[in-house]
PDB file of C-alpha atoms in Angstrom:
ATOM      1  CA  MET A   1      42.669  91.134  -0.908  1.00  0.00           C
ATOM      2  CA  GLU A   2      41.398  89.234   2.347  1.00  0.00           C
ATOM      3  CA  GLU A   3      39.929  92.360   3.663  1.00  0.00           C
ATOM      4  CA  LYS A   4      37.399  92.778   0.310  1.00  0.00           C
ATOM      5  CA  ARG A   5      36.894  88.771   0.516  1.00  0.00           C
ATOM      6  CA  GLU A   6      35.563  89.041   3.810  1.00  0.00           C
ATOM      7  CA  LYS A   7      33.449  91.847   3.472  1.00  0.00           C
ATOM      8  CA  LEU A   8      31.921  89.280  -0.089  1.00  0.00           C
ATOM      9  CA  LYS A   9      31.679  87.329   2.605  1.00  0.00           C
ATOM     10  CA  LYS A  10      29.771  89.005   4.632  1.00  0.00           C
ATOM     11  CA  LEU A  11      27.453  91.142   2.254  1.00  0.00           C
ATOM     12  CA  LEU A  12      26.571  87.069   1.068  1.00  0.00           C
ATOM     13  CA  GLY A  13      26.003  86.234   4.115  1.00  0.00           C
ATOM     14  CA  ILE A  14      28.409  83.154   3.898  1.00  0.00           C
ATOM     15  CA  SER A  15      30.093  81.974   7.336  1.00  0.00           C
ATOM     16  CA  GLU A  16      31.740  78.738   5.980  1.00  0.00           C
ATOM     17  CA  GLU A  17      35.454  79.702   5.047  1.00  0.00           C
ATOM     18  CA  SER A  18      35.220  77.001   2.113  1.00  0.00           C
ATOM     19  CA  GLN A  19      34.002  79.210  -0.230  1.00  0.00           C
ATOM     20  CA  GLU A  20      36.713  81.831   0.415  1.00  0.00           C
ATOM     21  CA  PRO A  21      38.403  80.519  -3.127  1.00  0.00           C
ATOM     22  CA  LEU A  22      35.262  80.837  -4.824  1.00  0.00           C
ATOM     23  CA  LEU A  23      34.493  84.074  -3.638  1.00  0.00           C
ATOM     24  CA  GLU A  24      38.091  85.255  -4.334  1.00  0.00           C
ATOM     25  CA  PHE A  25      38.012  84.151  -7.783  1.00  0.00           C
ATOM     26  CA  ALA A  26      34.656  86.129  -7.609  1.00  0.00           C
ATOM     27  CA  LEU A  27      36.402  89.091  -6.832  1.00  0.00           C
ATOM     28  CA  GLN A  28      39.536  88.530  -8.547  1.00  0.00           C
ATOM     29  CA  ASP A  29      36.758  88.049 -12.251  1.00  0.00           C
ATOM     30  CA  ALA A  30      35.359  91.601 -11.557  1.00  0.00           C
ATOM     31  CA  GLU A  31      38.261  93.596 -10.784  1.00  0.00           C
ATOM     32  CA  GLU A  32      39.938  91.633 -14.235  1.00  0.00           C
ATOM     33  CA  THR A  33      36.769  92.920 -16.266  1.00  0.00           C
ATOM     34  CA  VAL A  34      36.565  96.353 -15.040  1.00  0.00           C
ATOM     35  CA  LYS A  35      40.509  96.713 -15.497  1.00  0.00           C
ATOM     36  CA  ASN A  36      40.165  95.449 -18.992  1.00  0.00           C
ATOM     37  CA  TYR A  37      36.811  97.252 -19.616  1.00  0.00           C
ATOM     38  CA  CYS A  38      37.912 100.777 -18.471  1.00  0.00           C
ATOM     39  CA  ASN A  39      41.799 100.117 -19.444  1.00  0.00           C
ATOM     40  CA  LEU A  40      43.034 100.665 -16.091  1.00  0.00           C
ATOM     41  CA  GLU A  41      45.687  99.334 -13.974  1.00  0.00           C
ATOM     42  CA  GLU A  42      44.149  99.649 -11.000  1.00  0.00           C
ATOM     43  CA  ILE A  43      40.030  99.734  -9.784  1.00  0.00           C
ATOM     44  CA  PRO A  44      39.503 104.044  -8.695  1.00  0.00           C
ATOM     45  CA  LYS A  45      38.363 104.437  -5.092  1.00  0.00           C
ATOM     46  CA  GLY A  46      34.320 105.751  -7.368  1.00  0.00           C
ATOM     47  CA  LEU A  47      34.790 102.353  -8.158  1.00  0.00           C
ATOM     48  CA  GLU A  48      34.819  99.587  -5.551  1.00  0.00           C
ATOM     49  CA  HIS A  49      31.071  99.153  -4.619  1.00  0.00           C
ATOM     50  CA  THR A  50      30.924  98.834  -8.054  1.00  0.00           C
ATOM     51  CA  VAL A  51      33.351  95.853  -8.691  1.00  0.00           C
ATOM     52  CA  MET A  52      31.737  94.725  -5.143  1.00  0.00           C
ATOM     53  CA  ARG A  53      28.427  94.600  -6.774  1.00  0.00           C
ATOM     54  CA  MET A  54      29.396  92.771  -9.931  1.00  0.00           C
ATOM     55  CA  ALA A  55      31.294  90.112  -7.393  1.00  0.00           C
ATOM     56  CA  MET A  56      28.267  89.657  -5.778  1.00  0.00           C
ATOM     57  CA  ASP A  57      26.335  88.791  -8.748  1.00  0.00           C
ATOM     58  CA  LEU A  58      28.975  86.659 -10.641  1.00  0.00           C
ATOM     59  CA  TYR A  59      28.953  84.859  -7.477  1.00  0.00           C
ATOM     60  CA  ARG A  60      25.466  84.248  -7.448  1.00  0.00           C
ATOM     61  CA  ASN A  61      24.759  83.673 -11.285  1.00  0.00           C
ATOM     62  CA  GLU A  62      27.981  81.520 -12.041  1.00  0.00           C
ATOM     63  CA  GLN A  63      27.282  78.976  -9.167  1.00  0.00           C
ATOM     64  CA  PHE A  64      31.214  78.238  -9.134  1.00  0.00           C
ATOM     65  CA  GLY A  65      32.503  75.197  -7.327  1.00  0.00           C
ATOM     66  CA  ASP A  66      29.029  73.386  -8.712  1.00  0.00           C
ATOM     67  CA  SER A  67      30.388  70.894 -11.177  1.00  0.00           C
ATOM     68  CA  THR A  68      26.740  70.314 -12.432  1.00  0.00           C
ATOM     69  CA  VAL A  69      25.529  71.703 -15.795  1.00  0.00           C
ATOM     70  CA  PRO A  70      22.412  73.734 -14.718  1.00  0.00           C
ATOM     71  CA  MET A  71      19.682  72.571 -17.439  1.00  0.00           C
ATOM     72  CA  ALA A  72      16.790  74.169 -18.962  1.00  0.00           C
ATOM     73  CA  VAL A  73      13.283  72.988 -20.389  1.00  0.00           C
ATOM     74  CA  LYS A  74      14.689  72.975 -24.034  1.00  0.00           C
ATOM     75  CA  SER A  75      11.165  71.972 -25.479  1.00  0.00           C
ATOM     76  CA  ILE A  76       7.709  70.025 -24.486  1.00  0.00           C
ATOM     77  CA  SER A  77       4.767  68.030 -25.996  1.00  0.00           C
ATOM     78  CA  GLU A  78       1.877  67.402 -25.096  1.00  0.00           C
ATOM     79  CA  GLY A  79       0.647  64.292 -27.341  1.00  0.00           C
ATOM     80  CA  ASP A  80       2.623  61.358 -24.832  1.00  0.00           C
ATOM     81  CA  THR A  81       4.267  63.834 -22.651  1.00  0.00           C
ATOM     82  CA  SER A  82       7.796  64.898 -23.948  1.00  0.00           C
ATOM     83  CA  THR A  83       9.997  67.037 -22.036  1.00  0.00           C
ATOM     84  CA  SER A  84      13.654  68.118 -23.424  1.00  0.00           C
ATOM     85  CA  PHE A  85      16.092  69.176 -21.733  1.00  0.00           C
ATOM     86  CA  GLY A  86      19.071  71.516 -22.792  1.00  0.00           C
ATOM     87  CA  THR A  87      22.100  73.062 -21.088  1.00  0.00           C
ATOM     88  CA  ILE A  88      22.113  77.032 -20.221  1.00  0.00           C
ATOM     89  CA  GLU A  89      24.487  78.761 -21.853  1.00  0.00           C
ATOM     90  CA  SER A  90      26.774  80.764 -18.991  1.00  0.00           C
ATOM     91  CA  SER A  91      28.967  82.635 -21.059  1.00  0.00           C
ATOM     92  CA  GLY A  92      26.365  85.100 -22.438  1.00  0.00           C
ATOM     93  CA  TYR A  93      26.381  86.339 -18.166  1.00  0.00           C
ATOM     94  CA  ALA A  94      29.851  87.767 -18.367  1.00  0.00           C
ATOM     95  CA  GLN A  95      28.457  89.876 -21.199  1.00  0.00           C
ATOM     96  CA  THR A  96      25.221  91.200 -18.977  1.00  0.00           C
ATOM     97  CA  LEU A  97      26.820  92.147 -16.043  1.00  0.00           C
ATOM     98  CA  LEU A  98      28.522  94.406 -18.136  1.00  0.00           C
ATOM     99  CA  LYS A  99      25.979  95.820 -19.746  1.00  0.00           C
ATOM    100  CA  ASN A 100      24.233  96.027 -16.113  1.00  0.00           C
ATOM    101  CA  TYR A 101      27.316  98.515 -15.429  1.00  0.00           C
ATOM    102  CA  GLN A 102      28.098 100.091 -18.446  1.00  0.00           C
ATOM    103  CA  LYS A 103      26.810 103.114 -16.817  1.00  0.00           C
ATOM    104  CA  GLN A 104      29.326 103.741 -13.508  1.00  0.00           C
ATOM    105  CA  LEU A 105      32.335 102.152 -15.685  1.00  0.00           C
ATOM    106  CA  ASN A 106      31.818 104.180 -18.256  1.00  0.00           C
ATOM    107  CA  ARG A 107      32.907 107.485 -16.064  1.00  0.00           C
ATOM    108  CA  TYR A 108      36.335 105.954 -15.691  1.00  0.00           C
ATOM    109  CA  ARG A 109      36.491 104.550 -18.932  1.00  0.00           C
ATOM    110  CA  LYS A 110      39.943 105.498 -21.092  1.00  0.00           C
ATOM    111  CA  VAL A 111      40.390 105.455 -24.325  1.00  0.00           C
ATOM    112  CA  GLY A 112      42.683 102.498 -25.300  1.00  0.00           C
ATOM    113  CA  PHE A 113      45.267 102.687 -28.642  1.00  0.00           C
TER     114      PHE A 113
END
């Protein structure tokens, strides 16, 4: 896992060691997602780069280690200027991530009973 983490660190251009636990979590999460979707015990060689790209996307989009909740503009009113904010739902990102890589993953997917 350390070798994969170092590769991910280089691909993302990260030099701080403080990010290593977050990178490892992103890698483990990507691997778990692939294994669960494809019904596999191990990641095949043909999916190693896909897992790495998924981990990169997870790290960039999920903002691991950031305790603040991302906010988005919920509504804007012009008369007397009013803007309200709401939280961004990140739970849907995992499904989007899976859709982005579904074509590659389907080649390795096994039927589960």
